Amino acid sequence: MKKLFCLSCVCVLLFGCAHQMGAIHNGSVAGTAAMVQTQGLGEVSDLQALRSLQTDAGPHNGILAVRSFYFAFDRYNVASQDYAIIQAHAQYLLQHPQKHVVIEGNTDIRGSREYNIALGQRRANAVESILRMQGVPKNQVRTVSYGAEKPISYGSTETAYSLNRRDDLRYED
Amino acid sequence: MKLIKIIICVVLLCVLQTSSYAILNLELTKGVDRAIPIAVVPFQFQGNQQLPLDITTIISQDLQNSGRFKLLDVKAIQQTPSNMNNVDFQYWKDKNVDDLVFGKIESFGNNKYKISFSLLNIYKHFKKKSFFNASPVLAKKTYVVTAKDLRKLAHKISDIIYEKLTGERGIFSTKIAYILVTRMLNQPRKYSLIISDADGYNPRAILTSSQPIMSPAWSPNGKSIAYVSFENRRAALFVSNVATGKRRLITNFPGINGAPAWSPDGKHLAVVLSKNGGAKIFLVGLHGGKLSQLTNGWLVDTEPCFSPDGKSILFTSDRAGSPQIYLRDLASGSLRRLTFVGNYNARASFTSDKKNIIMLHRDQGSFNIAIQDLQTGVVTVLAGACDNQSPSIAPNGHMVIYASHDSKNDNGLLALVSTDGKVRLSLPETKGEVREPAWGPFNSK
């Protein structure tokens, strides 16, 4: 499975895939990064962006390796299945008061750029409030919205759009 | 008939195109039906060195690309006058030319050039025998410049011709700013803030970053540009001096620092900050740094834009459930919603006569550039069919530049449309994705 994963990474890198590949997600795309890794990775064109999450100064064991949370079109409510993961990160931050996290909000490319900055900020704020509700102090969390400026997925398919509607949790030094 | 005219225009463009490299090449895709027929005779050159620039071609391209003129094919020109004495008016009348441009270039030593040109109205010559002595000469000027100012002079001559014949100020000497994003395989993305001539020549980057740059906004005097930079992995607002590249930090609060918009007197920036909760509009004094909050509430207010008289601010707000355009009077604080057609209207700006606004307007799922008549409320789509964004009006209020998404190549391009919808140009960009154009003011350097 791991070999297949690596092989598909290499294929994507070699052939610069910006087009739709593989199965289309049906139904809700608000889910976890695990879904991206097994099904959606073929559609992700900017693997560097994901890679940097996998190698940052934070925990990478088990549920804490999940760093991306996805949103429905024009929405900024966190999916119910993501709560447990975010709460696990909260526990980690409470146990490691020297660690800091930045929540990066993103949107798909459609619409006005600055309005998308505001939407991305709402998405980042949504994850931040879950962390804060768990007692994580303000100085350990910050948010930034990149709006539609840093897509990891290109193209105008619904799959491409859905992969960009997300928050990334990045641990900073 | 229209199709033939378009084909003629495109063919003329190909004929007139120089081999010199430009990153943005204008392609006229639609011109007005009643274009003014004009002939631009190749300027006569006297000198032993080769001219570094083809002034005739620059002037011809400027006039052609405005969509307001129909240029006589240079191949059909058998007479090449260089002064009033050898103008055969009947020849030009027979060619159905309304106006004639000719000129002379002389090179001196020391890299200097003396350039003179004349603009004649052919029709006026035939009306000469009247009580009022109507001279056919509409303009006649002489200049001395160095080689490096030749292109600038050619655009200035285009401006003079354009203004004399249309009554409108020409935009050929203005500048545009835009964001260029390049992504090579396996390379990290690179973002650049570029300033170029309005026709795409002389692009130069005033900032390059591995993180996004957004929302370039020209100061009213054209000397500075405000923009958002994420270079420290957070949003911050800067103002850079265009000539020197020197810059100053304006705001870097936690969260959003975005959408800078200059007041017409150049003393304030309207900006978007989320430091107090949701995205709200603030006013920042550029001398003294005073900050005041203009809008309130928990919903999103963004994309401020001052009216030309500086007394009110347009902005995008979703307080009614989805993005719409509102107007806030600065003195009274009163608020008025302007848009009621469609459920997504954003990024509005006034036309120079204040009678209309240009904005991003969603219609049946696609994002269009639209104009709304403020008196009647009627919304007209100027450019649709693609994913369009970020409209910016030229300082003469006649042309709008915007970003268009080329879904075939999955790339961002710049395009132009006139505010009456009649003229369309596209600027193909091959080196990367072009975003967020901002048209500079008349006296931009």
Coordinates of C-alpha atoms in Angstrom, one line a residue:
Chain A
M1 CA 0.0 0.0 0.0
K2 CA 2.9 2.3 1.0
K3 CA 4.7 1.5 -2.3
L4 CA 1.6 2.3 -4.3
F5 CA 1.3 5.5 -2.5
C6 CA 4.9 6.5 -3.2
L7 CA 4.5 5.4 -6.8
S8 CA 1.5 7.6 -7.3
C9 CA 3.3 10.5 -5.7
V10 CA 6.1 10.1 -8.2
C11 CA 3.7 9.8 -11.1
V12 CA 2.0 13.0 -10.1
L13 CA 5.3 14.8 -9.7
L14 CA 6.6 13.5 -13.0
F15 CA 3.5 14.2 -15.1
G16 CA 2.5 17.5 -13.4
C17 CA -1.1 16.4 -13.0
A18 CA -3.5 19.4 -12.9
H19 CA -6.3 17.4 -14.3
Q20 CA -8.9 15.2 -12.8
M21 CA -7.7 11.7 -12.2
G22 CA -9.4 8.8 -10.5
A23 CA -12.8 8.6 -8.9
I24 CA -14.9 11.7 -8.2
H25 CA -15.8 12.1 -4.5
N26 CA -19.5 11.7 -4.1
G27 CA -21.5 13.2 -1.2
S28 CA -19.8 15.1 1.5
V29 CA -16.2 16.2 1.2
A30 CA -16.0 17.6 4.7
G31 CA -13.8 14.9 6.1
T32 CA -10.3 14.2 7.1
A33 CA -6.9 14.2 5.5
A34 CA -7.0 10.4 5.5
M35 CA -9.5 10.7 2.7
V36 CA -7.2 12.8 0.7
Q37 CA -4.3 10.4 1.0
T38 CA -6.1 7.3 -0.2
Q39 CA -8.5 8.7 -2.8
G40 CA -7.9 12.3 -3.6
L41 CA -4.1 12.5 -3.8
G42 CA -4.2 12.0 -7.5
E43 CA -6.0 15.3 -7.8
V44 CA -3.6 17.2 -5.6
S45 CA -1.1 19.2 -7.7
D46 CA 0.9 20.9 -5.0
L47 CA 2.3 18.0 -3.0
Q48 CA 4.9 20.3 -1.5
A49 CA 2.2 22.0 0.4
L50 CA 1.0 18.8 2.0
R51 CA 4.5 17.6 2.6
S52 CA 5.4 20.6 4.6
L53 CA 2.6 19.8 7.0
Q54 CA 3.9 16.2 7.4
T55 CA 7.3 17.4 8.4
D56 CA 6.6 20.4 10.6
A57 CA 7.6 20.8 14.2
G58 CA 4.5 19.0 15.5
P59 CA 3.4 15.5 16.4
H60 CA 2.9 13.0 13.6
N61 CA 1.7 10.0 15.5
G62 CA -1.7 8.5 15.0
I63 CA -4.6 10.9 14.9
L64 CA -2.4 13.9 15.4
A65 CA -0.9 13.3 11.9
V66 CA -4.2 14.5 10.6
R67 CA -3.8 18.2 9.9
S68 CA -6.4 19.2 7.3
F69 CA -10.1 19.7 7.8
Y70 CA -12.5 20.2 4.9
F71 CA -15.5 22.4 4.4
A72 CA -18.6 22.5 2.2
F73 CA -19.1 25.2 -0.4
D74 CA -19.4 28.7 1.2
R75 CA -19.6 27.1 4.7
Y76 CA -17.3 27.4 7.7
N77 CA -18.8 24.9 10.2
V78 CA -16.4 22.2 11.2
A79 CA -17.6 18.6 10.3
S80 CA -18.7 16.6 13.3
Q81 CA -16.1 13.8 12.5
D82 CA -13.3 16.4 12.8
Y83 CA -14.1 17.4 16.3
A84 CA -12.3 14.5 17.9
I85 CA -9.1 15.1 15.9
I86 CA -9.1 18.8 16.8
Q87 CA -9.7 18.0 20.4
A88 CA -6.7 15.7 20.3
H89 CA -4.6 18.5 19.1
A90 CA -5.9 20.6 21.9
Q91 CA -4.8 18.0 24.4
Y92 CA -1.4 17.9 22.8
L93 CA -1.0 21.7 23.0
L94 CA -2.1 21.7 26.6
Q95 CA 0.5 19.0 27.4
H96 CA 3.2 20.9 25.5
P97 CA 2.9 24.6 26.3
Q98 CA 6.0 25.5 24.4
K99 CA 4.4 24.3 21.1
H100 CA 2.6 26.8 18.8
V101 CA 0.1 26.2 16.1
V102 CA -1.1 28.3 13.1
I103 CA -4.5 27.5 11.6
E104 CA -4.4 28.3 7.9
G105 CA -7.8 28.9 6.3
N106 CA -8.3 28.4 2.5
T107 CA -11.1 28.6 0.0
D108 CA -11.7 27.4 -3.6
I109 CA -10.9 29.8 -6.4
R110 CA -14.4 31.0 -7.1
G111 CA -15.5 34.5 -6.3
S112 CA -13.8 37.7 -5.2
R113 CA -10.3 37.3 -3.7
E114 CA -10.7 39.5 -0.7
Y115 CA -14.1 38.1 0.2
N116 CA -12.4 34.7 0.1
I117 CA -9.8 35.9 2.5
A118 CA -12.7 36.7 4.9
L119 CA -14.3 33.3 4.3
G120 CA -10.9 31.5 4.9
Q121 CA -10.6 33.5 8.1
R122 CA -14.0 32.3 9.3
R123 CA -12.8 28.7 8.6
A124 CA -9.6 29.2 10.6
N125 CA -11.6 30.9 13.4
A126 CA -13.9 27.9 13.6
V127 CA -11.0 25.5 14.4
E128 CA -9.4 28.0 16.7
S129 CA -12.6 28.2 18.8
I130 CA -12.6 24.5 19.3
L131 CA -9.0 24.6 20.6
R132 CA -9.8 27.6 22.8
M133 CA -12.9 25.9 24.2
Q134 CA -10.6 23.0 25.3
G135 CA -8.6 25.5 27.2
V136 CA -5.7 26.1 24.9
P137 CA -4.3 29.5 25.7
K138 CA -4.4 32.3 23.2
N139 CA -0.6 32.6 22.9
Q140 CA -0.3 29.0 21.5
V141 CA -2.7 29.5 18.6
R142 CA -2.8 32.0 15.7
T143 CA -4.8 32.1 12.5
V144 CA -4.1 33.2 9.0
S145 CA -6.3 33.2 6.0
Y146 CA -4.8 32.6 2.5
G147 CA -8.2 32.7 0.9
A148 CA -7.9 31.4 -2.6
E149 CA -4.2 32.4 -2.9
K150 CA -2.5 29.1 -2.2
P151 CA -4.5 26.3 -3.8
I152 CA -3.2 22.8 -3.6
S153 CA -5.5 21.6 -6.3
Y154 CA -6.0 23.2 -9.7
G155 CA -8.7 22.9 -12.2
S156 CA -12.4 23.7 -12.3
T157 CA -13.9 20.4 -11.2
E158 CA -15.9 20.0 -8.0
T159 CA -13.1 17.7 -6.7
A160 CA -10.5 20.3 -7.3
Y161 CA -12.6 22.9 -5.5
S162 CA -13.3 20.7 -2.5
L163 CA -9.7 20.0 -1.8
N164 CA -9.0 23.7 -1.5
R165 CA -11.8 24.4 0.9
R166 CA -9.9 23.5 4.0
D167 CA -8.0 24.5 7.2
D168 CA -4.5 23.3 7.6
L169 CA -3.0 23.0 11.1
R170 CA 0.7 23.8 11.0
Y171 CA 3.0 23.6 14.1
E172 CA 5.5 26.4 14.2
D173 CA 8.8 26.5 16.0
Chain B
M1 CA -19.9 42.4 -41.8
K2 CA -18.9 42.7 -38.2
L3 CA -17.0 39.4 -38.5
I4 CA -15.1 40.9 -41.5
K5 CA -14.2 44.0 -39.5
I6 CA -12.9 41.8 -36.7
I7 CA -10.8 39.8 -39.0
I8 CA -9.4 42.9 -40.6
C9 CA -8.5 44.3 -37.2
V10 CA -6.7 41.1 -36.2
V11 CA -4.9 40.9 -39.6
L12 CA -3.9 44.6 -39.3
L13 CA -2.6 43.8 -35.8
C14 CA -0.5 40.9 -37.1
V15 CA 0.9 43.1 -39.9
L16 CA 1.7 46.0 -37.5
Q17 CA 3.2 43.8 -34.8
T18 CA 6.9 44.3 -34.2
S19 CA 9.2 41.4 -33.5
S20 CA 10.2 42.9 -30.2
Y21 CA 9.2 40.8 -27.2
A22 CA 6.4 41.8 -24.9
I23 CA 5.1 39.7 -22.1
L24 CA 1.5 40.9 -22.5
N25 CA 0.5 41.1 -26.2
L26 CA -2.8 42.8 -26.9
E27 CA -5.2 41.1 -29.2
L28 CA -8.3 43.1 -30.2
T29 CA -11.2 40.7 -30.3
K30 CA -14.0 43.1 -30.8
G31 CA -14.1 46.8 -32.0
V32 CA -16.7 49.4 -32.3
D33 CA -18.8 49.5 -35.4
R34 CA -18.2 53.1 -36.1
A35 CA -14.5 53.2 -35.8
I36 CA -12.8 56.4 -37.0
P37 CA -10.9 55.6 -40.2
I38 CA -7.3 56.9 -39.8
A39 CA -4.1 56.6 -41.7
V40 CA -0.7 56.6 -39.8
V41 CA 2.0 57.1 -42.4
P42 CA 5.4 55.7 -41.5
F43 CA 7.4 58.5 -40.0
Q44 CA 10.3 59.6 -42.1
F45 CA 13.6 58.9 -40.6
Q46 CA 16.8 60.9 -41.1
G47 CA 19.9 59.6 -39.5
N48 CA 22.8 57.2 -39.9
Q49 CA 22.1 54.9 -37.0
Q50 CA 19.2 52.6 -37.0
L51 CA 16.2 53.7 -35.0
P52 CA 16.0 51.6 -31.8
L53 CA 12.2 51.7 -31.8
D54 CA 9.5 51.8 -34.4
I55 CA 7.5 54.8 -33.3
T56 CA 5.0 54.5 -36.1
T57 CA 4.1 51.0 -35.0
I58 CA 3.7 51.9 -31.4
I59 CA 1.3 54.7 -32.3
S60 CA -0.6 52.5 -34.7
Q61 CA -1.0 49.7 -32.2
D62 CA -2.1 52.1 -29.5
L63 CA -4.8 53.5 -31.7
Q64 CA -5.8 50.2 -33.1
N65 CA -6.1 48.6 -29.7
S66 CA -8.3 51.3 -28.3
G67 CA -10.9 49.9 -30.7
R68 CA -12.0 53.4 -31.6
F69 CA -10.0 53.6 -34.8
K70 CA -9.8 51.7 -38.1
L71 CA -6.3 52.0 -39.3
L72 CA -5.5 52.0 -43.0
D73 CA -3.4 49.0 -43.9
V74 CA 0.2 50.3 -44.2
K75 CA 0.6 48.2 -47.4
A76 CA -2.2 50.2 -49.0
I77 CA -0.3 53.5 -48.3
Q78 CA 1.5 54.6 -51.5
Q79 CA 2.1 58.2 -50.4
T80 CA 4.3 59.0 -47.5
P81 CA 4.2 62.7 -46.8
S82 CA 6.4 64.1 -44.1
N83 CA 5.3 67.7 -44.1
M84 CA 2.2 69.8 -45.1
N85 CA 3.5 70.6 -48.5
N86 CA 3.4 67.1 -49.8
V87 CA 0.0 66.1 -48.5
D88 CA -2.3 65.1 -51.4
F89 CA -5.7 65.5 -49.7
Q90 CA -7.6 64.0 -52.6
Y91 CA -5.6 60.8 -52.3
W92 CA -6.6 60.4 -48.7
K93 CA -10.2 61.4 -49.3
D94 CA -10.3 58.7 -52.0
K95 CA -9.1 56.2 -49.4
N96 CA -12.0 57.2 -47.1
V97 CA -9.6 58.3 -44.5
D98 CA -10.9 60.9 -42.0
D99 CA -7.6 61.8 -40.4
L100 CA -4.0 61.6 -41.3
V101 CA -0.9 61.3 -39.1
F102 CA 2.6 61.7 -40.4
G103 CA 5.9 62.7 -38.9
K104 CA 9.6 63.0 -39.1
I105 CA 12.4 61.6 -36.9
E106 CA 16.0 63.0 -37.0
S107 CA 18.8 61.5 -35.0
F108 CA 21.6 63.7 -33.6
G109 CA 24.7 62.4 -32.0
N110 CA 24.6 61.8 -28.3
N111 CA 21.7 59.4 -28.5
K112 CA 19.2 62.3 -29.1
Y113 CA 16.3 62.3 -31.5
K114 CA 14.1 65.2 -32.7
I115 CA 10.6 64.0 -33.5
S116 CA 7.8 66.0 -35.0
F117 CA 4.3 64.9 -36.0
S118 CA 1.2 66.4 -37.5
L119 CA -2.4 65.3 -37.2
L120 CA -4.6 66.5 -40.0
N121 CA -8.3 66.2 -40.6
I122 CA -8.9 65.4 -44.3
Y123 CA -12.5 66.5 -44.3
K124 CA -11.6 70.0 -42.9
H125 CA -9.3 70.6 -45.9
F126 CA -12.3 70.4 -48.2
K127 CA -14.3 72.7 -46.1
K128 CA -11.6 75.4 -46.2
K129 CA -13.4 77.8 -48.4
S130 CA -15.8 79.1 -45.8
F131 CA -16.0 82.2 -43.8
F132 CA -14.2 80.7 -40.9
N133 CA -10.7 79.6 -42.0
A134 CA -10.7 76.1 -40.8
S135 CA -7.2 74.7 -40.8
P136 CA -7.0 70.9 -41.3
V137 CA -4.2 70.8 -38.8
L138 CA -5.5 69.4 -35.5
A139 CA -2.1 69.0 -33.8
K140 CA 1.5 69.8 -34.8
K141 CA 4.3 69.2 -32.3
T142 CA 8.1 68.8 -32.1
Y143 CA 10.0 67.0 -29.3
V144 CA 13.6 66.2 -28.5
V145 CA 14.2 63.1 -26.5
T146 CA 16.9 60.5 -25.8
A147 CA 16.6 56.9 -26.9
K148 CA 15.3 55.7 -23.6
D149 CA 12.3 58.0 -23.8
L150 CA 11.3 57.1 -27.4
R151 CA 8.6 54.6 -26.3
K152 CA 7.2 57.1 -23.8
L153 CA 7.0 59.8 -26.5
A154 CA 5.2 57.5 -28.9
H155 CA 2.5 56.8 -26.3
K156 CA 2.3 60.6 -25.6
I157 CA 1.7 61.2 -29.3
S158 CA -1.0 58.5 -29.3
D159 CA -2.6 60.2 -26.3
I160 CA -2.7 63.5 -28.2
I161 CA -4.2 62.0 -31.3
Y162 CA -6.8 60.0 -29.2
E163 CA -7.8 63.1 -27.3
K164 CA -8.1 65.3 -30.3
L165 CA -10.3 62.8 -32.2
T166 CA -12.5 61.4 -29.4
G167 CA -12.6 64.2 -26.9
E168 CA -11.5 61.7 -24.2
R169 CA -8.2 61.6 -22.5
G170 CA -5.9 58.8 -23.7
I171 CA -4.6 56.0 -21.4
F172 CA -1.6 55.0 -23.5
S173 CA 0.9 56.6 -21.1
T174 CA -0.6 55.0 -18.0
K175 CA 0.8 52.0 -16.1
I176 CA -0.8 48.8 -14.7
A177 CA 0.2 46.7 -11.7
Y178 CA -0.6 43.0 -11.4
I179 CA 0.4 39.9 -9.6
L180 CA 2.3 37.2 -11.5
V181 CA 2.3 33.7 -10.1
T182 CA 4.7 31.2 -11.6
R183 CA 4.7 27.5 -10.7
M184 CA 7.2 25.2 -12.3
L185 CA 7.1 21.5 -11.8
N186 CA 8.7 20.6 -8.5
Q187 CA 9.5 24.2 -7.8
P188 CA 7.8 26.2 -5.1
R189 CA 5.4 28.9 -6.3
K190 CA 6.8 32.4 -6.9
Y191 CA 4.6 35.5 -6.5
S192 CA 5.7 38.9 -8.0
L193 CA 4.1 42.3 -7.9
I194 CA 4.7 43.7 -11.4
I195 CA 4.4 47.2 -12.8
S196 CA 4.3 47.6 -16.6
D197 CA 3.1 50.0 -19.3
A198 CA -0.6 49.8 -20.0
D199 CA 0.2 47.7 -23.2
G200 CA 2.3 45.3 -21.2
Y201 CA 5.8 46.5 -22.1
N202 CA 8.6 47.2 -19.7
P203 CA 7.4 44.9 -16.9
R204 CA 9.4 45.1 -13.7
A205 CA 8.9 43.4 -10.4
I206 CA 8.8 45.6 -7.4
L207 CA 8.4 42.6 -5.0
T208 CA 9.0 38.9 -5.3
S209 CA 8.1 36.4 -2.7
S210 CA 7.5 32.7 -2.1
Q211 CA 4.3 33.6 -0.3
P212 CA 1.2 35.3 -1.7
I213 CA 1.0 39.0 -2.6
M214 CA -2.5 40.5 -3.1
S215 CA -4.6 43.5 -3.8
P216 CA -2.2 46.1 -5.4
A217 CA -3.7 49.6 -5.2
W218 CA -2.1 52.7 -6.8
S219 CA -1.9 55.9 -4.8
P220 CA -3.8 58.8 -6.5
N221 CA -0.5 60.5 -7.5
G222 CA 0.8 57.2 -9.0
K223 CA 4.0 57.3 -6.9
S224 CA 3.1 54.5 -4.5
I225 CA 1.4 51.1 -4.4
A226 CA -0.3 49.6 -1.4
Y227 CA -0.6 45.8 -1.2
V228 CA -1.0 42.8 1.0
S229 CA 2.0 40.5 1.5
F230 CA 2.1 37.1 3.3
E231 CA 5.9 37.0 3.3
N232 CA 6.1 36.4 7.1
R233 CA 3.4 33.7 6.9
R234 CA 0.9 36.2 8.1
A235 CA -1.0 39.0 6.3
A236 CA 0.5 42.5 6.4
L237 CA -0.2 45.7 4.5
F238 CA 2.6 47.7 2.9
V239 CA 3.1 50.8 0.8
S240 CA 6.0 50.8 -1.6
N241 CA 7.4 53.8 -3.5
V242 CA 7.3 52.8 -7.1
A243 CA 10.4 54.6 -8.2
T244 CA 12.7 53.8 -5.3
G245 CA 11.2 50.5 -4.1
K246 CA 11.4 51.7 -0.5
R247 CA 8.4 50.5 1.5
R248 CA 6.8 51.0 4.8
L249 CA 4.6 48.7 6.9
I250 CA 1.1 50.0 7.4
T251 CA -0.7 47.3 9.5
N252 CA 0.1 43.8 10.6
F253 CA -2.5 43.0 13.2
P254 CA -3.4 39.3 13.9
G255 CA -5.7 37.9 11.3
I256 CA -6.7 39.9 8.2
N257 CA -4.8 42.9 7.0
G258 CA -6.3 43.4 3.5
A259 CA -8.0 45.2 0.6
P260 CA -6.2 48.6 0.8
A261 CA -8.0 51.5 -0.9
W262 CA -6.6 55.0 -1.1
S263 CA -8.7 58.1 -0.4
P264 CA -8.6 60.5 -3.4
D265 CA -6.5 63.0 -1.4
G266 CA -3.9 60.2 -0.8
K267 CA -4.0 60.8 3.0
H268 CA -5.9 57.7 4.1
L269 CA -6.2 54.0 3.3
A270 CA -9.4 52.2 3.9
V271 CA -8.3 48.7 4.9
V272 CA -9.9 45.4 6.2
L273 CA -8.9 44.1 9.6
S274 CA -10.3 41.3 11.6
K275 CA -8.5 42.2 14.9
N276 CA -11.8 42.9 16.7
G277 CA -13.6 39.8 15.4
G278 CA -15.0 39.5 11.9
A279 CA -13.6 41.3 8.8
K280 CA -14.4 45.0 9.2
I281 CA -13.4 48.2 7.4
F282 CA -11.0 50.6 9.1
L283 CA -9.5 53.9 8.1
V284 CA -5.8 54.4 8.5
G285 CA -4.2 57.8 8.4
L286 CA -1.0 57.6 6.4
H287 CA 0.6 60.5 8.3
G288 CA 0.2 59.9 12.0
G289 CA -1.2 56.4 11.7
K290 CA -4.6 57.1 13.3
L291 CA -6.9 54.1 13.1
S292 CA -10.7 54.3 13.1
Q293 CA -13.3 51.6 12.6
L294 CA -15.9 52.4 9.9
T295 CA -18.2 49.3 10.0
N296 CA -19.5 47.2 12.7
G297 CA -21.2 43.9 13.3
W298 CA -20.2 40.2 13.2
L299 CA -20.6 39.6 9.5
V300 CA -18.0 40.3 6.7
D301 CA -17.3 43.7 5.4
T302 CA -14.5 44.0 2.9
E303 CA -13.3 45.5 -0.4
P304 CA -13.6 49.2 0.4
C305 CA -13.4 51.7 -2.4
F306 CA -13.6 55.5 -2.1
S307 CA -16.0 57.5 -4.3
P308 CA -14.1 60.0 -6.6
D309 CA -15.0 62.9 -4.3
G310 CA -13.8 61.0 -1.2
K311 CA -17.1 61.5 0.7
S312 CA -18.3 57.9 0.6
I313 CA -17.0 54.4 0.5
L314 CA -18.4 51.4 -1.4
F315 CA -17.8 48.0 0.2
T316 CA -18.8 44.4 0.0
S317 CA -20.8 43.0 2.9
D318 CA -22.6 39.7 3.5
R319 CA -24.8 41.2 6.2
A320 CA -27.9 40.4 4.1
G321 CA -26.8 36.7 3.8
S322 CA -24.5 36.8 0.7
P323 CA -22.1 39.4 -0.7
Q324 CA -23.7 42.6 -1.8
I325 CA -22.5 46.2 -2.4
Y326 CA -23.1 48.9 0.2
L327 CA -22.3 52.6 0.3
R328 CA -21.3 54.4 3.5
D329 CA -21.4 58.1 3.7
L330 CA -18.3 59.1 5.7
A331 CA -19.7 62.3 7.2
S332 CA -23.1 61.0 8.3
G333 CA -22.2 57.4 8.7
S334 CA -25.4 56.4 6.9
L335 CA -25.4 53.1 5.1
R336 CA -27.3 52.2 1.9
R337 CA -27.4 48.9 0.0
L338 CA -26.9 49.4 -3.7
T339 CA -27.2 45.9 -5.3
F340 CA -30.3 43.9 -5.5
V341 CA -29.8 41.8 -8.7
G342 CA -28.3 38.4 -8.1
N343 CA -27.0 36.9 -4.9
Y344 CA -23.3 37.7 -5.2
N345 CA -22.0 41.2 -5.9
A346 CA -18.5 42.1 -4.9
R347 CA -15.4 44.3 -5.4
A348 CA -17.2 47.4 -6.7
S349 CA -15.7 50.7 -7.9
F350 CA -17.3 53.9 -9.3
T351 CA -17.0 55.0 -12.9
S352 CA -15.4 58.4 -13.1
D353 CA -18.8 60.1 -13.7
K354 CA -20.1 58.5 -10.5
K355 CA -23.2 57.3 -12.3
N356 CA -22.3 53.7 -12.4
I357 CA -20.4 51.1 -10.5
I358 CA -18.3 48.3 -12.0
M359 CA -18.3 45.0 -10.0
L360 CA -18.0 41.3 -9.9
H361 CA -21.4 39.8 -10.4
R362 CA -22.5 36.2 -10.2
D363 CA -25.1 35.2 -12.7
Q364 CA -26.3 31.6 -12.8
G365 CA -23.1 30.3 -11.3
S366 CA -20.6 32.2 -13.4
F367 CA -18.7 35.2 -12.3
N368 CA -19.0 38.2 -14.6
I369 CA -17.7 41.8 -14.8
A370 CA -20.9 43.9 -14.7
I371 CA -21.8 47.6 -14.7
Q372 CA -24.8 48.9 -12.7
D373 CA -26.5 52.2 -13.5
L374 CA -27.0 53.7 -10.0
Q375 CA -30.1 55.7 -11.0
T376 CA -32.0 52.8 -12.7
G377 CA -30.5 49.9 -10.9
V378 CA -30.1 48.1 -14.2
V379 CA -27.2 45.6 -14.3
T380 CA -25.4 44.9 -17.6
V381 CA -22.9 42.1 -18.0
L382 CA -19.8 43.4 -19.8
A383 CA -17.7 40.2 -19.8
G384 CA -18.9 36.8 -18.8
A385 CA -18.7 33.2 -19.9
C386 CA -15.4 32.7 -18.0
D387 CA -14.4 32.8 -14.4
N388 CA -13.7 36.5 -14.2
Q389 CA -12.4 38.5 -11.3
S390 CA -10.8 41.7 -10.0
P391 CA -12.1 44.5 -12.3
S392 CA -10.1 47.7 -12.3
I393 CA -11.2 50.9 -14.2
A394 CA -8.9 52.9 -16.4
P395 CA -8.5 56.6 -15.2
N396 CA -10.5 57.9 -18.3
G397 CA -13.4 55.7 -17.1
H398 CA -13.7 54.1 -20.5
M399 CA -11.9 50.7 -20.2
V400 CA -11.9 48.0 -17.5
I401 CA -9.0 45.6 -17.0
Y402 CA -9.8 42.3 -15.2
A403 CA -8.5 38.8 -14.6
S404 CA -10.0 36.0 -16.6
H405 CA -9.5 32.3 -16.0
D406 CA -8.5 30.4 -19.1
S407 CA -10.0 27.0 -18.2
K408 CA -8.4 25.3 -21.2
N409 CA -4.8 25.9 -20.0
D410 CA -5.9 26.4 -16.4
N411 CA -4.2 29.8 -16.4
G412 CA -5.0 33.3 -15.4
L413 CA -5.0 36.0 -18.1
L414 CA -5.7 39.7 -18.2
A415 CA -8.5 41.1 -20.4
L416 CA -9.9 44.5 -21.2
V417 CA -13.5 45.5 -21.9
S418 CA -14.9 49.0 -22.5
T419 CA -17.6 50.2 -20.1
D420 CA -20.0 50.2 -23.0
G421 CA -19.1 46.6 -23.7
K422 CA -18.2 47.4 -27.3
V423 CA -14.4 46.9 -27.2
R424 CA -12.7 43.7 -26.0
L425 CA -9.1 42.9 -25.8
S426 CA -7.2 39.9 -24.3
L427 CA -3.6 39.9 -23.2
P428 CA -2.2 36.4 -23.5
E429 CA 0.4 35.6 -20.8
T430 CA 2.6 32.7 -21.3
K431 CA 5.0 32.9 -18.4
G432 CA 2.6 32.3 -15.6
E433 CA -0.7 33.2 -14.1
V434 CA -1.7 36.8 -14.0
R435 CA -4.0 38.1 -11.3
E436 CA -5.5 41.2 -9.8
P437 CA -4.7 44.0 -12.3
A438 CA -4.8 47.5 -11.0
W439 CA -4.9 50.4 -13.5
G440 CA -2.6 53.3 -12.5
P441 CA -3.7 57.0 -12.6
F442 CA -3.0 59.5 -15.3
N443 CA 0.1 60.8 -13.9
S444 CA 1.6 57.5 -13.0
K445 CA 5.4 57.3 -13.4

